[in-house]
Coordinates of C-alpha atoms (C1' of nucleotides) in Angstrom, one line a residue:
Chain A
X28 CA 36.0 35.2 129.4
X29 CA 37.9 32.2 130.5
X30 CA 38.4 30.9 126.8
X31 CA 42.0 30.5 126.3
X32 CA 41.5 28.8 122.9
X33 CA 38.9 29.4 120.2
X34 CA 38.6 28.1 117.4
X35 CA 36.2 28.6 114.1
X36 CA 35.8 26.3 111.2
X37 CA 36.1 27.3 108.2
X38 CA 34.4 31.3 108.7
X39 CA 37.0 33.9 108.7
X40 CA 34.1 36.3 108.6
X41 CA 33.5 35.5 112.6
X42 CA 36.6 35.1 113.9
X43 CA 37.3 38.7 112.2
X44 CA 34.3 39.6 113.6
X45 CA 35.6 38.6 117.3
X46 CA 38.4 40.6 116.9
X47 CA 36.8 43.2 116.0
X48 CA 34.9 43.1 118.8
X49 CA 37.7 42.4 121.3
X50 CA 36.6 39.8 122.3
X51 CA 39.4 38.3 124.8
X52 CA 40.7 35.9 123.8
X53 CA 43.7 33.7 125.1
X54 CA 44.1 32.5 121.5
X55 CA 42.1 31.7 118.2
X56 CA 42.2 30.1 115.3
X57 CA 40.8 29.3 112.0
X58 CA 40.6 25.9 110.7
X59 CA 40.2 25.0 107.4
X60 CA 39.8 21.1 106.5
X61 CA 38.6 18.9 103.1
X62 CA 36.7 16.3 105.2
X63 CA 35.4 15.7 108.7
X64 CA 37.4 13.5 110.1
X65 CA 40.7 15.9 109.0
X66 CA 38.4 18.7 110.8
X67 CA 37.9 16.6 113.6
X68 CA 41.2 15.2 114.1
X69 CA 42.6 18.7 114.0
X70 CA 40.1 19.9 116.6
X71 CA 41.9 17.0 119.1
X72 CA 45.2 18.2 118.4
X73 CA 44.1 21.9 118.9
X74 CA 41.9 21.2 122.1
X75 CA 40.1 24.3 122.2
X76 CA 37.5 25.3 124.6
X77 CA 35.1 26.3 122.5
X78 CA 34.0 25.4 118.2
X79 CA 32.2 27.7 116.1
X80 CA 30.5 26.0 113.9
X81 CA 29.8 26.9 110.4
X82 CA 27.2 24.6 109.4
X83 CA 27.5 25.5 105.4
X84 CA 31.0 24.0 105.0
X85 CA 32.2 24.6 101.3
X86 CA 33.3 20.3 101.8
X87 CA 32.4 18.6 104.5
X88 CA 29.0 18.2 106.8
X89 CA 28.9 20.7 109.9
X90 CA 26.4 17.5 111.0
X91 CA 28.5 15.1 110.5
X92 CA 31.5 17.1 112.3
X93 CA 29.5 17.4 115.4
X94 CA 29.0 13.7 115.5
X95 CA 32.1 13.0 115.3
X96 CA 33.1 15.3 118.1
X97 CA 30.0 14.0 120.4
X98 CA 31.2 10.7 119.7
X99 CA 34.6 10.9 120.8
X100 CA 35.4 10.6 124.2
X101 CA 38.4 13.6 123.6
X102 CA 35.9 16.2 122.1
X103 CA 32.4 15.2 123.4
X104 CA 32.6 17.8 126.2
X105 CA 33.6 20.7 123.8
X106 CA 31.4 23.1 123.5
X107 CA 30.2 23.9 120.2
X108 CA 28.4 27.0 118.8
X109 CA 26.3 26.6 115.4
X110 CA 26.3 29.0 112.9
X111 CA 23.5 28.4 110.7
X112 CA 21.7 30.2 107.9
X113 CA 18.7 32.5 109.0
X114 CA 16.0 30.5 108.1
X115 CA 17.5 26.9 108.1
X116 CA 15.4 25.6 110.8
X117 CA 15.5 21.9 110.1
X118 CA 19.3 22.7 110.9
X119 CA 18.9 23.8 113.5
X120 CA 17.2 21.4 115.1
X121 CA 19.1 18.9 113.4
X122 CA 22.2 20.2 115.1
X123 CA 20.4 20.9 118.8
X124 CA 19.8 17.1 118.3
X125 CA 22.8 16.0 117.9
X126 CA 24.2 17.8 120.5
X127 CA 25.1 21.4 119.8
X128 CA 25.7 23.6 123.1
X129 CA 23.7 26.3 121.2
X130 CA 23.2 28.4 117.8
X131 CA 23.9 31.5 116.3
X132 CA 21.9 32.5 113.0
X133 CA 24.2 34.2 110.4
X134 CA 24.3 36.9 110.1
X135 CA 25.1 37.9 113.8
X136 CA 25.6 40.9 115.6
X137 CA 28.7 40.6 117.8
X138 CA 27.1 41.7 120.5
X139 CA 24.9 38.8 120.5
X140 CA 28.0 36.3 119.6
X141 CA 29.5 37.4 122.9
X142 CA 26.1 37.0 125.1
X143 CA 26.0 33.4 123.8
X144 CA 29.5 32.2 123.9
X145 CA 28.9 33.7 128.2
X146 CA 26.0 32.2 128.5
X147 CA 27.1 28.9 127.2
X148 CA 30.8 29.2 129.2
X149 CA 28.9 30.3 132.2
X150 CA 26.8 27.4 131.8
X151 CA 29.4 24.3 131.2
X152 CA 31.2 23.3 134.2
X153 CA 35.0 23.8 133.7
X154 CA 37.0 21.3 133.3
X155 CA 40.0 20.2 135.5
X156 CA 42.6 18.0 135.5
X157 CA 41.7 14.3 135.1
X158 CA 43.5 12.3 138.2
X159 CA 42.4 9.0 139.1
X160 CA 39.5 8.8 141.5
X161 CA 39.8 6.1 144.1
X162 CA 37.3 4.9 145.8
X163 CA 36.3 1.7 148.1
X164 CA 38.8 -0.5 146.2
X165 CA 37.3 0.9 142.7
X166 CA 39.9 2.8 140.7
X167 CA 39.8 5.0 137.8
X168 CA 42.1 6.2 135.9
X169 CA 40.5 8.9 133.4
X170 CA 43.9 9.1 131.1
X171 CA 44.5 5.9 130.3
X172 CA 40.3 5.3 130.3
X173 CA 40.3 2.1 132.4
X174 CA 39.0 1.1 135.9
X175 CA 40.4 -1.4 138.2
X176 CA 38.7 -3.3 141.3
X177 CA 42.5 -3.6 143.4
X178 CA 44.5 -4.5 140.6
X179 CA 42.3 -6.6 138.1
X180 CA 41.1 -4.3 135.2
X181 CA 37.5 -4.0 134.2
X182 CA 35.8 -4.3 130.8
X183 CA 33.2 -1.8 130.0
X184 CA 31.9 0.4 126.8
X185 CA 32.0 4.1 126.9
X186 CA 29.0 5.1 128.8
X187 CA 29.3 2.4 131.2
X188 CA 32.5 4.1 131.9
X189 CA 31.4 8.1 131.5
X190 CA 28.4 6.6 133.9
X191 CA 30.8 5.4 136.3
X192 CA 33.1 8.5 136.4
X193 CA 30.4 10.5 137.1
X194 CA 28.8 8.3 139.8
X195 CA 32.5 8.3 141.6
X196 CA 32.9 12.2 141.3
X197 CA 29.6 12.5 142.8
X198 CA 29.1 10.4 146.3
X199 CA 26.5 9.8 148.3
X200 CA 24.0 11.8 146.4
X201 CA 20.4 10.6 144.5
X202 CA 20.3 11.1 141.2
X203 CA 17.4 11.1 138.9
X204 CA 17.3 9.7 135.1
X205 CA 17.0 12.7 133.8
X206 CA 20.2 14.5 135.8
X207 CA 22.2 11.5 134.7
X208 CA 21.0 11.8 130.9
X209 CA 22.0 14.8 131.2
X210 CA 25.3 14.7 132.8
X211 CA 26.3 11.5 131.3
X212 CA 24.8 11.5 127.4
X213 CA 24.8 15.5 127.7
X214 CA 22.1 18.0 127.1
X215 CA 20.0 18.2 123.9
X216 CA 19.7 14.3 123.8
X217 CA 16.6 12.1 123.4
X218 CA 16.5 9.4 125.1
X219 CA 14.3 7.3 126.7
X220 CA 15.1 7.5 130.3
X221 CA 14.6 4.1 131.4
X222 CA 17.9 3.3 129.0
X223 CA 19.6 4.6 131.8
X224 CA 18.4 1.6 133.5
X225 CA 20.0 -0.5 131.4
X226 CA 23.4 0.8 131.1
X227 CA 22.8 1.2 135.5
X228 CA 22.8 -2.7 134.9
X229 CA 25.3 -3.0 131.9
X230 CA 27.8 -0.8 134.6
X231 CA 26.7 -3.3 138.1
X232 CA 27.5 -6.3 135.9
X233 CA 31.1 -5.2 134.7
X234 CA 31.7 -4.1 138.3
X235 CA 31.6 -7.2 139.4
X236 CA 34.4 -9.5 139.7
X237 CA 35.1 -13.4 141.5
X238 CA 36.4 -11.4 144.4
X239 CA 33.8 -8.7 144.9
X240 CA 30.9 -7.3 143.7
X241 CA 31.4 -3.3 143.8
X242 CA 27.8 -2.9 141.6
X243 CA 26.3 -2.9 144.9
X244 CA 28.0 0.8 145.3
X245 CA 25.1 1.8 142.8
X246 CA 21.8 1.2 144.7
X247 CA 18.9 2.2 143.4
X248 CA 16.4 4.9 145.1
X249 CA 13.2 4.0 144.2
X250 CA 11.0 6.8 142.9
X251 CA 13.9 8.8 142.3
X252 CA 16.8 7.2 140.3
X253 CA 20.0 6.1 141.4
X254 CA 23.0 6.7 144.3
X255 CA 26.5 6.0 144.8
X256 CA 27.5 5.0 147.5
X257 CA 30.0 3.4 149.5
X258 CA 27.9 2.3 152.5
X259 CA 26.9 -0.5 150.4
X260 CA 29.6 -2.8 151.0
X261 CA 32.6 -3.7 148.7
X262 CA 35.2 -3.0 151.2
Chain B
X8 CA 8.5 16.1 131.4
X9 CA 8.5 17.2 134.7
X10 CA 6.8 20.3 133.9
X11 CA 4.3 20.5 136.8
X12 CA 3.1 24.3 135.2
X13 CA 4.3 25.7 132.2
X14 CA 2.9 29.5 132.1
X15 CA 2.8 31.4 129.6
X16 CA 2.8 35.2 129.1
X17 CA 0.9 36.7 127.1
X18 CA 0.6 34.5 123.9
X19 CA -1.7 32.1 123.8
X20 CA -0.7 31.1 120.0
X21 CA 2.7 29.6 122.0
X22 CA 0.2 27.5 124.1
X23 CA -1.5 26.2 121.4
X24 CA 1.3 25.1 119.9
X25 CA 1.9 23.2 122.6
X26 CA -1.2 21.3 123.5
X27 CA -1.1 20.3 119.3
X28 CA 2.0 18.9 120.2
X29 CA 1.3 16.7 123.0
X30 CA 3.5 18.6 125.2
X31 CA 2.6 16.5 128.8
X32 CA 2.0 19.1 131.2
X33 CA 0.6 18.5 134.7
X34 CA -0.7 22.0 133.8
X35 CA -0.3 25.3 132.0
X36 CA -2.0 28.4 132.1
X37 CA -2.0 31.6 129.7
X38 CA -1.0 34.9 131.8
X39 CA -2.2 38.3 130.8
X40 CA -1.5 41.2 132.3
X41 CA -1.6 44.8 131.7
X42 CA 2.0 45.8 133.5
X43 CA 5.2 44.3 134.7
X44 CA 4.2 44.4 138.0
X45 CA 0.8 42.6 137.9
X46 CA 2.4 40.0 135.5
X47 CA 5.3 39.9 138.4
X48 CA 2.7 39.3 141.0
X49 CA 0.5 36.5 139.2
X50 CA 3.6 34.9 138.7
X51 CA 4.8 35.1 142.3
X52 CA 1.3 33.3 143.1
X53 CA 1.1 30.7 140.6
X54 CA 4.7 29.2 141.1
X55 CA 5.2 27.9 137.9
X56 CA 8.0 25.8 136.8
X57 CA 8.8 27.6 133.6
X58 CA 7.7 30.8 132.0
X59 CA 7.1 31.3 128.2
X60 CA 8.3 35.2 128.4
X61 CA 6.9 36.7 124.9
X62 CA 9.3 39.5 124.5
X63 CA 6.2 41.8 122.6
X64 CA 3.9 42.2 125.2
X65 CA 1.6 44.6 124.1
X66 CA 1.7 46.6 126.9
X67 CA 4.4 46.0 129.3
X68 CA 8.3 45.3 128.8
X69 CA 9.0 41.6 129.1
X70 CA 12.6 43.1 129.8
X71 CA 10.7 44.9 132.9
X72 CA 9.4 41.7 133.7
X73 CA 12.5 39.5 133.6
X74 CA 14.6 42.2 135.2
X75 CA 11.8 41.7 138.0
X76 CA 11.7 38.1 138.1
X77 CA 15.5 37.8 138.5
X78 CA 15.5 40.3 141.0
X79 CA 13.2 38.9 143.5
X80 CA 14.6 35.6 145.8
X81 CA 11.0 34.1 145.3
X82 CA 11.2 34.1 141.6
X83 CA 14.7 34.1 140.6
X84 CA 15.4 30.5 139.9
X85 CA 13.0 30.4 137.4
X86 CA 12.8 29.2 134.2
X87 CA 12.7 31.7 131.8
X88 CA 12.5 31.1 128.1
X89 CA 12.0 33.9 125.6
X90 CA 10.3 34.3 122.6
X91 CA 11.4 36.7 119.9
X92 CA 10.4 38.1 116.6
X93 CA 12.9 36.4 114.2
X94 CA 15.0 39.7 113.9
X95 CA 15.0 40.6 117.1
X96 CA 18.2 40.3 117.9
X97 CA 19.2 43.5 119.8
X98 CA 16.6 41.8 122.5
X99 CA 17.8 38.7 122.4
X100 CA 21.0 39.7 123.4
X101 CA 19.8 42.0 126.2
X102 CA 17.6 39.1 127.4
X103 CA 20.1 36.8 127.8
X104 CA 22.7 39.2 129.3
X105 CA 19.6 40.1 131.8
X106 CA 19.2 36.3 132.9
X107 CA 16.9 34.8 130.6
X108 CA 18.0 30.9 130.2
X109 CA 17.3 30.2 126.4
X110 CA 15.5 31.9 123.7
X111 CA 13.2 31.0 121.2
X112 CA 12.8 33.1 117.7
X113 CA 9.1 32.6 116.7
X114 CA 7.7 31.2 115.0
X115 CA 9.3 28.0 116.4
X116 CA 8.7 24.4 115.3
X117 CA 7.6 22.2 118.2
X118 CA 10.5 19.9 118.1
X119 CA 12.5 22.4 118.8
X120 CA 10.6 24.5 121.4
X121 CA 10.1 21.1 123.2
X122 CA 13.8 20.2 122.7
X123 CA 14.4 23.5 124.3
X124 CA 12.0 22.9 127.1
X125 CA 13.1 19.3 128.2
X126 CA 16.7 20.6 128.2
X127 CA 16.4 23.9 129.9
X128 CA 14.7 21.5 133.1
X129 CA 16.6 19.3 133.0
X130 CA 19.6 20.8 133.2
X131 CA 17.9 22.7 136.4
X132 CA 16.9 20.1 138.2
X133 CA 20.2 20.2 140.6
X134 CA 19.5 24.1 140.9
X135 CA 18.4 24.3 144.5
X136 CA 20.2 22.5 147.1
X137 CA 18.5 21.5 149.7
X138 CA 20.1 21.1 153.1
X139 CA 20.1 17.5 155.7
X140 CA 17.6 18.3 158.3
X141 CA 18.7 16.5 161.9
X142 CA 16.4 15.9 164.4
X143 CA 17.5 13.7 167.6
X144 CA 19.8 11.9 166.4
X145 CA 17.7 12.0 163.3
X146 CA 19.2 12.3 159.9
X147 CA 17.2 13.3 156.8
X148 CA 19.7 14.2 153.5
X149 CA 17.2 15.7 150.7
X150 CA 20.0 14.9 148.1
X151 CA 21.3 11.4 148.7
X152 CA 17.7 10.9 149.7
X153 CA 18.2 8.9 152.9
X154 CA 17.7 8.6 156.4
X155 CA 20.2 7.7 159.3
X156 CA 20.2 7.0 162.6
X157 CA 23.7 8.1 164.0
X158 CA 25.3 6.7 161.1
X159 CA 23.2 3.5 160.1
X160 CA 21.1 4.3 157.2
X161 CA 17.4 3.4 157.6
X162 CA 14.7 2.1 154.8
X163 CA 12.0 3.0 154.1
X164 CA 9.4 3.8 150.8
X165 CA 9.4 6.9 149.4
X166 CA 6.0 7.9 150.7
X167 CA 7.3 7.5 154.8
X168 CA 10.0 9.2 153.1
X169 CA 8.1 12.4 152.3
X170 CA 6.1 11.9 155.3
X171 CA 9.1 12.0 157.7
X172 CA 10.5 14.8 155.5
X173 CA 7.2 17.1 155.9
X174 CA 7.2 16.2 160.3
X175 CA 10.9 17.3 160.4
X176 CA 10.1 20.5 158.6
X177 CA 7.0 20.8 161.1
X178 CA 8.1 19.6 164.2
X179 CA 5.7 20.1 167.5
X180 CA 2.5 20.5 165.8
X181 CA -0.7 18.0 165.4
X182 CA -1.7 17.7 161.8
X183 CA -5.0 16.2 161.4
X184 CA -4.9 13.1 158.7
X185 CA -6.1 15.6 156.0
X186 CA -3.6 17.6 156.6
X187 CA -1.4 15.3 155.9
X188 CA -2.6 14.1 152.6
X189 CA -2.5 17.2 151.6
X190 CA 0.9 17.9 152.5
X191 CA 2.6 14.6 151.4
X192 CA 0.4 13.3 148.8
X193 CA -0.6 16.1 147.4
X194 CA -4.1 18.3 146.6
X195 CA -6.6 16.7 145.3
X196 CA -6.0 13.2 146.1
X197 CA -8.8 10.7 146.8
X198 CA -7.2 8.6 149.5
X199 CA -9.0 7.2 152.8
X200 CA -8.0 8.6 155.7
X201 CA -7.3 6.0 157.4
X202 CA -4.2 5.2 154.7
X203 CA -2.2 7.9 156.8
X204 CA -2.9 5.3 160.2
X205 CA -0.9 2.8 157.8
X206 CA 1.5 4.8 156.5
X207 CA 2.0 6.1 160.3
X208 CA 2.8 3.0 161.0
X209 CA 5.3 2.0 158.7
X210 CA 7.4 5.0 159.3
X211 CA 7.7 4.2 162.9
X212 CA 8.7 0.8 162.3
X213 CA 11.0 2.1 160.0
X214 CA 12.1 4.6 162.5
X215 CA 13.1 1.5 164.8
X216 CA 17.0 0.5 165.5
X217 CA 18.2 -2.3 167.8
X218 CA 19.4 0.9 169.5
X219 CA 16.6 3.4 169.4
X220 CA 13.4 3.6 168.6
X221 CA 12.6 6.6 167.1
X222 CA 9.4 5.8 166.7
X223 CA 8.3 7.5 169.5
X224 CA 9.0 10.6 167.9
X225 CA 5.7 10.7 166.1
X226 CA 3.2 11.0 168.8
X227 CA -0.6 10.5 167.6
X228 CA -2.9 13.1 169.0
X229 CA -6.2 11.6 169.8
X230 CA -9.4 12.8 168.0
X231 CA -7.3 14.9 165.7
X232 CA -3.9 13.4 164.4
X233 CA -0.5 13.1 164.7
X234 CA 2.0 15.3 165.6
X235 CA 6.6 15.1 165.3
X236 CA 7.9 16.1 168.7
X237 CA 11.3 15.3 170.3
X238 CA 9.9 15.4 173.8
X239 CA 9.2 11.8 173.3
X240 CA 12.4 10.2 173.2
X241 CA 15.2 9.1 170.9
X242 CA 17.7 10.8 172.7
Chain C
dC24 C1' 33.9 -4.9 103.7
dA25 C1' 33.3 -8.4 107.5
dG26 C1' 33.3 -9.1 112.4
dA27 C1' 33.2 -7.1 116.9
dA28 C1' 31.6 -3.8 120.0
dC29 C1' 28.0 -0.4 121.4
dT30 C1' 23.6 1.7 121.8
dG31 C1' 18.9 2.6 122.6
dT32 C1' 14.3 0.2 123.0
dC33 C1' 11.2 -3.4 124.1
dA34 C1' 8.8 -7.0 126.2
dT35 C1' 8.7 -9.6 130.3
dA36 C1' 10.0 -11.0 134.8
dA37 C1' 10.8 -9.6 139.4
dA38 C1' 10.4 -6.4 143.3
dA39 C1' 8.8 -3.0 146.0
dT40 C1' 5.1 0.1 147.2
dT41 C1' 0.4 1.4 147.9
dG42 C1' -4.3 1.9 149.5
dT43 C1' -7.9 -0.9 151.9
dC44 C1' -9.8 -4.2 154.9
dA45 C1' -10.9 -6.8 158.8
dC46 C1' -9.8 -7.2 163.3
dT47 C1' -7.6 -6.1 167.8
dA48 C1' -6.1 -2.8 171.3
dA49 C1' -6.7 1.4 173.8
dA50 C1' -9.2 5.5 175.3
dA51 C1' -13.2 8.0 176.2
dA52 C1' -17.8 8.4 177.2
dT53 C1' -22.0 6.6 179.5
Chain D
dA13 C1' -18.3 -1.7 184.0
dT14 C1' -20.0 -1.4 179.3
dT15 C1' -20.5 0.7 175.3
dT16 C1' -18.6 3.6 171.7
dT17 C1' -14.8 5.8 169.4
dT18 C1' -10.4 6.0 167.6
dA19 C1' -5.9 4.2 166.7
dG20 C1' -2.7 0.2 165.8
dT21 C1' -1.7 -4.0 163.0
dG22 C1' -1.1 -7.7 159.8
dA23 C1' -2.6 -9.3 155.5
dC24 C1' -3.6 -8.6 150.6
dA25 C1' -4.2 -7.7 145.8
dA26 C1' -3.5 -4.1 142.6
dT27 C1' -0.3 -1.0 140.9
dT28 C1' 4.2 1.0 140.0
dT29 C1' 8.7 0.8 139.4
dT30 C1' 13.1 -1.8 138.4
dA31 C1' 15.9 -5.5 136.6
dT32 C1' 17.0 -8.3 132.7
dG33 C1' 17.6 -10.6 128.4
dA34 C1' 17.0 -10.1 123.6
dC35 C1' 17.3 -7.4 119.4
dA36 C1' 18.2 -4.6 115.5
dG37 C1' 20.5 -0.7 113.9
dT38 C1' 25.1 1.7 114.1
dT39 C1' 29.6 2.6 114.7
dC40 C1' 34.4 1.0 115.3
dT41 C1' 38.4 -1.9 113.9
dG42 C1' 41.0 -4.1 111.3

DNA sequence: CAGAACTGTCATAAAATTGTCACTAAAAAT
DNA sequence: ATTTTTAGTGACAATTTTATGACAGTTCTG
């Protein structure tokens, strides 16, 4: 178990159950908060690898938790375990939707708690340290969230720039709109795919600049999807 | 969806469900078999993208069957979703920790079966990695989906694509035109033959460099075809 | 709460790809 | 040497696939 930090909202009951369990554990916690956005704010000063969920919070919305941590940039790659009643389907769903990693029905057997939180480590890539990526004059600097083309800084939203980071991490390789959904909204998202043709353009355009024009890197692969790579120009 | 077969073992109520949903599937087929084995076998033969694994088979183990599934090389990328009673949870667990993907406790709504579905492929899309073919000076790459000659990257469509993919894979052999439908357009098809002459043709001007002409590496075999062989040139 | 910034979808325009033809060139058969 | 087949080509119109601009609903930011 590679988790060196997990953390449960607002159940005791589970995290007692983990221990009890032995499950190993770097380090745990239990968070207890009036609102989402305390929640949420404590969860970025925590960064732990991994959220239980409890979607019957005495206060706040588990829902509206999990948006909050899919929507910011700090927490959307945390992975985040539901705990929902037995029979609350719609929740379930509900919560897959809005991007829960998985679901556990309450009650649970520990046994089952461990298999999933595996399954679901084994299944996230780990995360490393963000440097900078440089490539063919493009620069990107994951800490401080910006890009530059040689020195001049580039305006772009979010997923232009998630899109972009992804694209510069993975070279030279064809990717369909359905990888990059996945990789770049995350699973358990519905969207239309050609939307990813639209934020392909919304990223070429803020690539370019007066002195070059780096959204030729992104070349389209017809049939397929789209490639980056630095054989098309912007030297 | 992508889905080219869904299969599904051994509960046709899960099928259903599906085709009441809308769920666009190239096609799908209901399995039944008496043992692990048999079920193992049809499997093995049908190649499907995704098997619906119903955990209470009547007669055989679908434990016996995953375990089997995982075990072969043919087999063990697939897809493997689970369905479960709604209590089942000592099964779940043990399917899981024996390599089934996901799970599904019936009954399931369709949203979230298909949410499940779309995810699950998804996500497995960049599963198998195929490896760059090279040929003469010839450079196929499966994942960046491109074609080079030394180092100069060639176009071409994405059916002289597939063509040039299939005569690299099948070098020194005469396919008749059929043949070739079949292998690069696929079964059941209703193309003229004589669409391969053209498609011939645009591959070997695509093949074409100021420095070589590769062209010559697709020979045509009178009165029967055409046929890849590096005899002919593009040293 | 108002204004600015983002997002996901559409409808439409723009490109690229495709399957066929008609016609020419090359080979094989008479 | 001609006729008969079979393959190579260039041109097209139909279809598909992408690129774009506009929008309306939301989410941030003050």
């Amino acid at each position: 178990m590679t988790a060196s930090t997990i953390l449960i909202v607002d159940d005791e009951a589970a995290i007692r159950e983990m221990i009890r369990v032995g499950l190993e554990l770097a380090g745990y916690e239990c968070l207890e908060a009036s609102n989402a956005q305390d929640a949420h704010g404590l969860i970025v000063d925590r960064r732990p690898d991994l959220v239980l969920l409890d979607w019957m919070m005495p206060v706040t919305s588990g829902l509206e938790l999990l948006r909050r941590l899919r929507r910011d940039e700090l927490t959307r790659d945390l992975l985040v375990i539901m705990l929902t009643a037995k029979d609350d389907e719609d929740n379930r769903v509900q919560g897959l939707d809005v991007g829960a990693d998985d679901y556990i029905t309450k009650p649970f057997s520990s046994r089952e708690l461990m298999a999933r939180i595996k399954a679901i480590m084994r299944r996230s890539t780990s995360r490393e340290e963000e440097e900078s990526i440089e490539v063919a004059g493009l620069k990107l600097d994951p800490s401080s969230h910006r890009v530059f083309v040689d020195a001049t800084p580039l305006e772009m939203g979010p997923t232009e720039f998630k899109l972009l980071k992804f694209f510069m991490t993975h070279q030279e390789r064809a990717y369909s709109r359905g990888q990059l959904l996945d990789q770049v909204w995350g699973t358990n998202v519905y969207v239309e795919e050609r939307t990813v043709d639209v934020h392909i353009r919304r990223l070429r355009k803020a690539l370019q600049t007066e002195l070059r024009d780096c959204g030729l890197l992104i070349q389209t692969v017809r049939g397929t999807g789209y490639r980056f790579s630095t054989t098309g120009v912007c030297a």
